[in-house]
Coordinates of N, CA and C in Angstrom, one line a residue:
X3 N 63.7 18.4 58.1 CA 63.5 17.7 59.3 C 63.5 16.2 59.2
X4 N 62.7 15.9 58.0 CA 63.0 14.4 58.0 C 64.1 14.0 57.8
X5 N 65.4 14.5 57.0 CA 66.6 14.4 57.1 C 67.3 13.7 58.6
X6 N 66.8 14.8 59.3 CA 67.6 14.5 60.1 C 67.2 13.2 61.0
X7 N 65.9 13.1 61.0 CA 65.1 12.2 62.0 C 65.9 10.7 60.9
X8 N 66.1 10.5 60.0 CA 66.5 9.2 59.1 C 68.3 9.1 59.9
X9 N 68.8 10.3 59.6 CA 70.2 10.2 60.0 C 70.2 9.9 62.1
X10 N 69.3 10.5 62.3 CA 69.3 9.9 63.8 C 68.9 7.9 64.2
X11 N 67.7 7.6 63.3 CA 67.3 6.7 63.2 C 68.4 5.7 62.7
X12 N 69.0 5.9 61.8 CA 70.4 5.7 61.2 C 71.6 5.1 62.2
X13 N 72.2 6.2 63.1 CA 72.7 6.1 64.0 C 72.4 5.3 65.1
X14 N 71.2 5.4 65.3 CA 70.5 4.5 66.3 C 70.9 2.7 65.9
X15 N 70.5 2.7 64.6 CA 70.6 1.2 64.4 C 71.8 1.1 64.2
X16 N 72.8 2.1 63.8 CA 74.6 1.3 64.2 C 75.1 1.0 65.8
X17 N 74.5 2.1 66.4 CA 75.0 2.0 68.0 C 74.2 0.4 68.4
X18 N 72.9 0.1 67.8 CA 72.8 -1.2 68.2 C 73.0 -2.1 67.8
X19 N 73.5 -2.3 66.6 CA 74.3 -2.9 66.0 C 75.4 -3.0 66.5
X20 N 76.0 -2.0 67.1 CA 77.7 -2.8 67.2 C 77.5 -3.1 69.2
X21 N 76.0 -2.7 69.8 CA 76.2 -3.3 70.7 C 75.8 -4.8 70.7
X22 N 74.9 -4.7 70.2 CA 74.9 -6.6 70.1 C 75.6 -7.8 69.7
X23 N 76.9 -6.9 68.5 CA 77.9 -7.5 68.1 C 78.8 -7.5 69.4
X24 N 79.0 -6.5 70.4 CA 80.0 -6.9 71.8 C 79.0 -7.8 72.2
X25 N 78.0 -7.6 72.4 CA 77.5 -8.3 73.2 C 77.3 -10.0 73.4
X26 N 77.3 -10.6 71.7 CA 77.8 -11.8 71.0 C 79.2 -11.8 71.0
X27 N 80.5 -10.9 71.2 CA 81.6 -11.8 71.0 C 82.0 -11.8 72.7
X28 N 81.1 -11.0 73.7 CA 81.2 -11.2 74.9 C 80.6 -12.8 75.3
X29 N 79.6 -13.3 74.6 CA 78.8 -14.3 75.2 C 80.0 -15.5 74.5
X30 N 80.2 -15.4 73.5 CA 81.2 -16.5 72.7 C 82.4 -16.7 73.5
X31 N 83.2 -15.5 74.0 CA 84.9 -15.5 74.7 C 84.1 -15.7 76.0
X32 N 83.2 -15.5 77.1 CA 82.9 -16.2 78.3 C 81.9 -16.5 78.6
X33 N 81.3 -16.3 78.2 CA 79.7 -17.1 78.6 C 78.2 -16.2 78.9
X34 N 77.3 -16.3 78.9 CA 75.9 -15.4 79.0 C 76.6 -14.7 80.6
X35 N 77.1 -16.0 81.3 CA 76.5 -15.3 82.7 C 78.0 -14.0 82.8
X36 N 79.0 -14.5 82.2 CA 80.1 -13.6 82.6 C 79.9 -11.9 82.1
X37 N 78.9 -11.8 81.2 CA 78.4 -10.8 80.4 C 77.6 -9.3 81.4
X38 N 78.3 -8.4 81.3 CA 78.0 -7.2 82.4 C 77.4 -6.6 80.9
X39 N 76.5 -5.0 81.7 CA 76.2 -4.3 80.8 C 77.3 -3.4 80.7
X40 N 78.1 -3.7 81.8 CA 79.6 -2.1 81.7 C 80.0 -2.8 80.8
X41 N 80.4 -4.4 80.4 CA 81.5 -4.7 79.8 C 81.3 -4.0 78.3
X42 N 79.6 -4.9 78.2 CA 79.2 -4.4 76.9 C 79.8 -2.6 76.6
X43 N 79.5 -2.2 77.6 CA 79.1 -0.6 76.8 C 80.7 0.2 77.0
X44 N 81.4 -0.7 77.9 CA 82.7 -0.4 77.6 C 83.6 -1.1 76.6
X45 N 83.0 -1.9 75.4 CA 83.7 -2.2 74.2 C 83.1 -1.7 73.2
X46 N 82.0 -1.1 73.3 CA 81.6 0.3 72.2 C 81.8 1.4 72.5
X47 N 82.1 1.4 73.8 CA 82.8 3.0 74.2 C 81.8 3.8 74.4
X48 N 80.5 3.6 75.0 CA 79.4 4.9 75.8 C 79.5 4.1 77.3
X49 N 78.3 4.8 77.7 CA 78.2 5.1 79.0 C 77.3 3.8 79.3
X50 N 77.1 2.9 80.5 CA 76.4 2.1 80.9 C 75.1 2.5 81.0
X51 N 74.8 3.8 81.6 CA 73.7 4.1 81.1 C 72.8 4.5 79.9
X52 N 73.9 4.9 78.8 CA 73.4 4.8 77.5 C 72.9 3.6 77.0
X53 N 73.3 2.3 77.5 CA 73.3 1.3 76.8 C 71.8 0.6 77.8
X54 N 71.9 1.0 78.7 CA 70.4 0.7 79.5 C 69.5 1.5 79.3
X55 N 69.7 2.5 78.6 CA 68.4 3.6 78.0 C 68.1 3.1 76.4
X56 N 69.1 2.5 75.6 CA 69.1 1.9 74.4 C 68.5 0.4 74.2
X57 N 69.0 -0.8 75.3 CA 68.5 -1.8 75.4 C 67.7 -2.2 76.3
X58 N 67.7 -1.5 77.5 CA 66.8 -2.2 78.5 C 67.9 -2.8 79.6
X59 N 67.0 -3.6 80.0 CA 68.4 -4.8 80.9 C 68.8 -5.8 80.1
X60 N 69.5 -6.6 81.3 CA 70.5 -7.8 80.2 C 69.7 -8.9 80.1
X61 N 68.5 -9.2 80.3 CA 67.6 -10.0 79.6 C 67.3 -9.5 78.2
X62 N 67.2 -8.1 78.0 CA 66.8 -7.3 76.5 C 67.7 -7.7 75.8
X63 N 69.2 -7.4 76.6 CA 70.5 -7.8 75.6 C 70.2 -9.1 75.3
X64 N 70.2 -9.8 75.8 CA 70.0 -11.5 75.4 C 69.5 -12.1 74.3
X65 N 67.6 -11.3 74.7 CA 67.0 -12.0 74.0 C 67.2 -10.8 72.6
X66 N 67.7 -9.5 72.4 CA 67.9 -8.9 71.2 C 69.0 -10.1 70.2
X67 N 70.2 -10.3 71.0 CA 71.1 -11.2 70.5 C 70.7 -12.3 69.9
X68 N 69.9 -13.3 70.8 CA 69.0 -14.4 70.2 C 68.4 -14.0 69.0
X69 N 67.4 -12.5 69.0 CA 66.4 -12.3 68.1 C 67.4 -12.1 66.6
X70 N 68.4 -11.4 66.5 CA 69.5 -11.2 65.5 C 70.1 -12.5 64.9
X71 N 69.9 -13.2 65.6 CA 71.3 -14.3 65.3 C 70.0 -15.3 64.5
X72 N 68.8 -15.5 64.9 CA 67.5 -15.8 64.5 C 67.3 -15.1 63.1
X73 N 67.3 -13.9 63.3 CA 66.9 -13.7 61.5 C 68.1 -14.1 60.9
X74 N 68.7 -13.6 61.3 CA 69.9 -14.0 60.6 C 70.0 -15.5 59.5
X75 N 69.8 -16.9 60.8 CA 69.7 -17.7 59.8 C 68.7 -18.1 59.1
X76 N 67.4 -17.6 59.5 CA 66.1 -17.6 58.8 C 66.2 -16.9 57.2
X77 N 66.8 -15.6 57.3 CA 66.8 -15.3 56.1 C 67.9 -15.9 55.3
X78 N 68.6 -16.8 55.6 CA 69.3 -18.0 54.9 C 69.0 -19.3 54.4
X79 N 68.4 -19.5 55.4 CA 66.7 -20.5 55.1 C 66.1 -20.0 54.0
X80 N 65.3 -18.9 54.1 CA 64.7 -18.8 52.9 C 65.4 -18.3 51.5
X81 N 66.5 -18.5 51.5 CA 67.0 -18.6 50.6 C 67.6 -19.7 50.3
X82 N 67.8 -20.8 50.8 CA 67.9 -21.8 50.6 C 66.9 -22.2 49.9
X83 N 65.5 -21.9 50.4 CA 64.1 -22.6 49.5 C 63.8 -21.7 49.0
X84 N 64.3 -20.4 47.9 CA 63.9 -19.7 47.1 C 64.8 -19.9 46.2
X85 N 65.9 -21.1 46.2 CA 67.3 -20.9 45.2 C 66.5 -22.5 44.6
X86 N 65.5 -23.2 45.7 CA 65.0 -24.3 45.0 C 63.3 -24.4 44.6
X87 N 62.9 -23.2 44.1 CA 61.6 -22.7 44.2 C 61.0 -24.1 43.5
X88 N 61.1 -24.7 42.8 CA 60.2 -25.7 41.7 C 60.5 -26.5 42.6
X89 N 61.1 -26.8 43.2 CA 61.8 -28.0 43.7 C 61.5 -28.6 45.3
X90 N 60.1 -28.1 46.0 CA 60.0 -27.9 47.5 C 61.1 -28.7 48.5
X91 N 61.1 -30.6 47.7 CA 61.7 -31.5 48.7 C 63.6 -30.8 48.9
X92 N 64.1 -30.5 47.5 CA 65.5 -30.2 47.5 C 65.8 -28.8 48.5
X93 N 64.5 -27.9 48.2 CA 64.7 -26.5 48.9 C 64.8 -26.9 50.5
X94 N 63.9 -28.0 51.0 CA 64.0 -28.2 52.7 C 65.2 -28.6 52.8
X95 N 66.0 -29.9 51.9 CA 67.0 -30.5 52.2 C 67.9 -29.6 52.3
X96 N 68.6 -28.4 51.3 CA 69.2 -27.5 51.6 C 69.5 -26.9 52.9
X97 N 68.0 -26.3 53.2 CA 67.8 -25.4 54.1 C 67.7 -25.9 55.6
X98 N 67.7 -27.1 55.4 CA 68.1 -28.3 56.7 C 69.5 -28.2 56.8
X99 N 70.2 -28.6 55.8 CA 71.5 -29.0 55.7 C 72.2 -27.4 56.4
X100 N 71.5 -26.2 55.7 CA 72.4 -25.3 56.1 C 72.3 -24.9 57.5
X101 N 71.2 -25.2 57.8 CA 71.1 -24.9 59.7 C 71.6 -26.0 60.5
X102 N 71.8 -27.1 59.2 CA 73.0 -28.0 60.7 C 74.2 -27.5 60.9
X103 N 75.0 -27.0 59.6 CA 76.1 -26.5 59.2 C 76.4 -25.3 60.2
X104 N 75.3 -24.2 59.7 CA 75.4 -22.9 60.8 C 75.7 -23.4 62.4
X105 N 74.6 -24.1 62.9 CA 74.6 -24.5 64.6 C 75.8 -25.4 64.3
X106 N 76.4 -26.1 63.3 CA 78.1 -26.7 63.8 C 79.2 -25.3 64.0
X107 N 79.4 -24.3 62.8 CA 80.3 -23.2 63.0 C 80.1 -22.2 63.3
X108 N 79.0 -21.4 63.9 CA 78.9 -20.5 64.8 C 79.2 -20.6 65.6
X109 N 80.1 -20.0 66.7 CA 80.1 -19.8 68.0 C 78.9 -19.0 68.8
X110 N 78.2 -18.7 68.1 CA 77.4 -17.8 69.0 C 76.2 -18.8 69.0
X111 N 75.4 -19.4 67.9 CA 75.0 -20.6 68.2 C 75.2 -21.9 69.0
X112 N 76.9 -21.8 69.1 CA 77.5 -23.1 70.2 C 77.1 -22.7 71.2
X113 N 77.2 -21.3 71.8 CA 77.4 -20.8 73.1 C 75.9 -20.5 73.7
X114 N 74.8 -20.4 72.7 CA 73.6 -20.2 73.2 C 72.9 -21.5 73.5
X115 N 73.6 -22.7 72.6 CA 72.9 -23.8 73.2 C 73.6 -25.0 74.1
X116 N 74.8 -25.0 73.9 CA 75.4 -26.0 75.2 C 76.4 -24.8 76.1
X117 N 76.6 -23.6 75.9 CA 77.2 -22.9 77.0 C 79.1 -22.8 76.5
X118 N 79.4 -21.8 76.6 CA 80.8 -21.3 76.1 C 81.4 -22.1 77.4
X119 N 81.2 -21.5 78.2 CA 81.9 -22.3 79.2 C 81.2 -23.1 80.4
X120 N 81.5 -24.4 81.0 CA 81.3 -24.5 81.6 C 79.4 -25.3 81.7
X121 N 79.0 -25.4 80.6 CA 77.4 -25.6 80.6 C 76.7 -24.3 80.6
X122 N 77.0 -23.1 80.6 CA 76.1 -22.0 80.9 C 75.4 -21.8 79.4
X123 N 74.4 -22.3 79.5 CA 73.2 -22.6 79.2 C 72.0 -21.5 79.5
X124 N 72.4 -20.1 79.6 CA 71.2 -19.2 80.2 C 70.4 -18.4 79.0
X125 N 71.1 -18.4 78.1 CA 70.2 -18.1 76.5 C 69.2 -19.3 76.7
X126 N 69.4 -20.3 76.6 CA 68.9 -21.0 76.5 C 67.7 -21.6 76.5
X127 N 66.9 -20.8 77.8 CA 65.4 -20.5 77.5 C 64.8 -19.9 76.9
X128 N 65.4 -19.3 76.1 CA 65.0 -18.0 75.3 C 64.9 -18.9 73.9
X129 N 65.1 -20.3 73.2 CA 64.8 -21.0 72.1 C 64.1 -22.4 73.1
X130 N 64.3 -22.5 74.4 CA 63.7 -24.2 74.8 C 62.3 -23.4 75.6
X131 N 62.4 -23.1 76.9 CA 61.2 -22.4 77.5 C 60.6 -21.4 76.8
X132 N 60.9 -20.8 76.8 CA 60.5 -19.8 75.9 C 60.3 -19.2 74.4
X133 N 60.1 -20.2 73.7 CA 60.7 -20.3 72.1 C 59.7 -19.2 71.6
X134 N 58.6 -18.5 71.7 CA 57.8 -17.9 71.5 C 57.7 -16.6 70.3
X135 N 58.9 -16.2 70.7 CA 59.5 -14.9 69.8 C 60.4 -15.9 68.5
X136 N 61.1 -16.6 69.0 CA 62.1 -17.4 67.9 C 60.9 -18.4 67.1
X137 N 60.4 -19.1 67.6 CA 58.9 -19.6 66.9 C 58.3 -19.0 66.1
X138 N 57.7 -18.2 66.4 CA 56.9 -17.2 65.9 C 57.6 -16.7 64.3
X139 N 58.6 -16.2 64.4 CA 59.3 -15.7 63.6 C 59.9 -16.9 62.7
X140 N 60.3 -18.0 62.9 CA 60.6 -18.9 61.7 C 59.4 -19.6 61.6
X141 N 58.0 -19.2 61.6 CA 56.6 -19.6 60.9 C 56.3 -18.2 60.2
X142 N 56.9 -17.4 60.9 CA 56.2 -16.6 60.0 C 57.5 -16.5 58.4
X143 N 58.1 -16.4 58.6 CA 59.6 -16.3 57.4 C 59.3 -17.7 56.6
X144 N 59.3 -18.9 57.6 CA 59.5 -20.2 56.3 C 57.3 -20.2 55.9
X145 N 56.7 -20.1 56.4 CA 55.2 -19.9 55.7 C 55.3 -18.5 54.3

């Protein structure tokens, strides 16, 4: 029985995995607001209701996207200052440099903070108003 409950759980984290990945190359090609849940759950191929029983609404989608794209470069961060353990001042400088680098060539970073198109700027509270969950999470990773 636990087999299978790992292989379900399993499954689970690829179906959301590859919806947050539509759901990031949705926000990058048009913007937060142009973003449906049909679009999303019609480029992974289920049902719009599966994808609203899986994520919630499209504030869930959002801020899940934010929250991914957030570890993401945190756990690059901290390896930036674990590649300079003896070294605290070089490990920040790194780990600085690499998050300017990231927010220059990500598109999904460009698009959450000045808007894919047009200024749409609607992630956007979700690191300025809201920074709460994104906060939280790079004190707790760089502490």
């Amino acid at each position: 029985m636990t087999e299978s409950r790992g292989f379900y759980a399993q499954m689970r984290n690829v179906l959301r995995e590859r919806l947050l990945d539509a759901a990031a190359d949705l926000i990058c090609a048009d913007g937060w607001s142009a973003v449906t849940m049909g679009a999303v759950a019609d480029r992974v191929g289920i049902s719009r209701q599966s994808l609203y029983k899986e994520i919630g609404s499209k504030a869930a989608l959002g801020e899940a996207v934010v929250s991914r794209e957030t570890d993401r470069v945190l756990t690059a961060v901290v390896g930036q200052l674990r590649a300079h353990g003896s070294d605290p001042v070089a490990g920040i400088a790194a780990a600085v440099g690499y998050v300017l680098r990231a927010g220059a060539g990500n598109p999904l970073i460009k698009a959450i903070l000045v808007g894919a198109h047009g200024g749409d700027a609607d992630l956007l509270p979700l690191l300025a108003a809201r920074p709460e969950p994104v906060l939280a999470r790079a004190i707790a990773v760089v502490g």
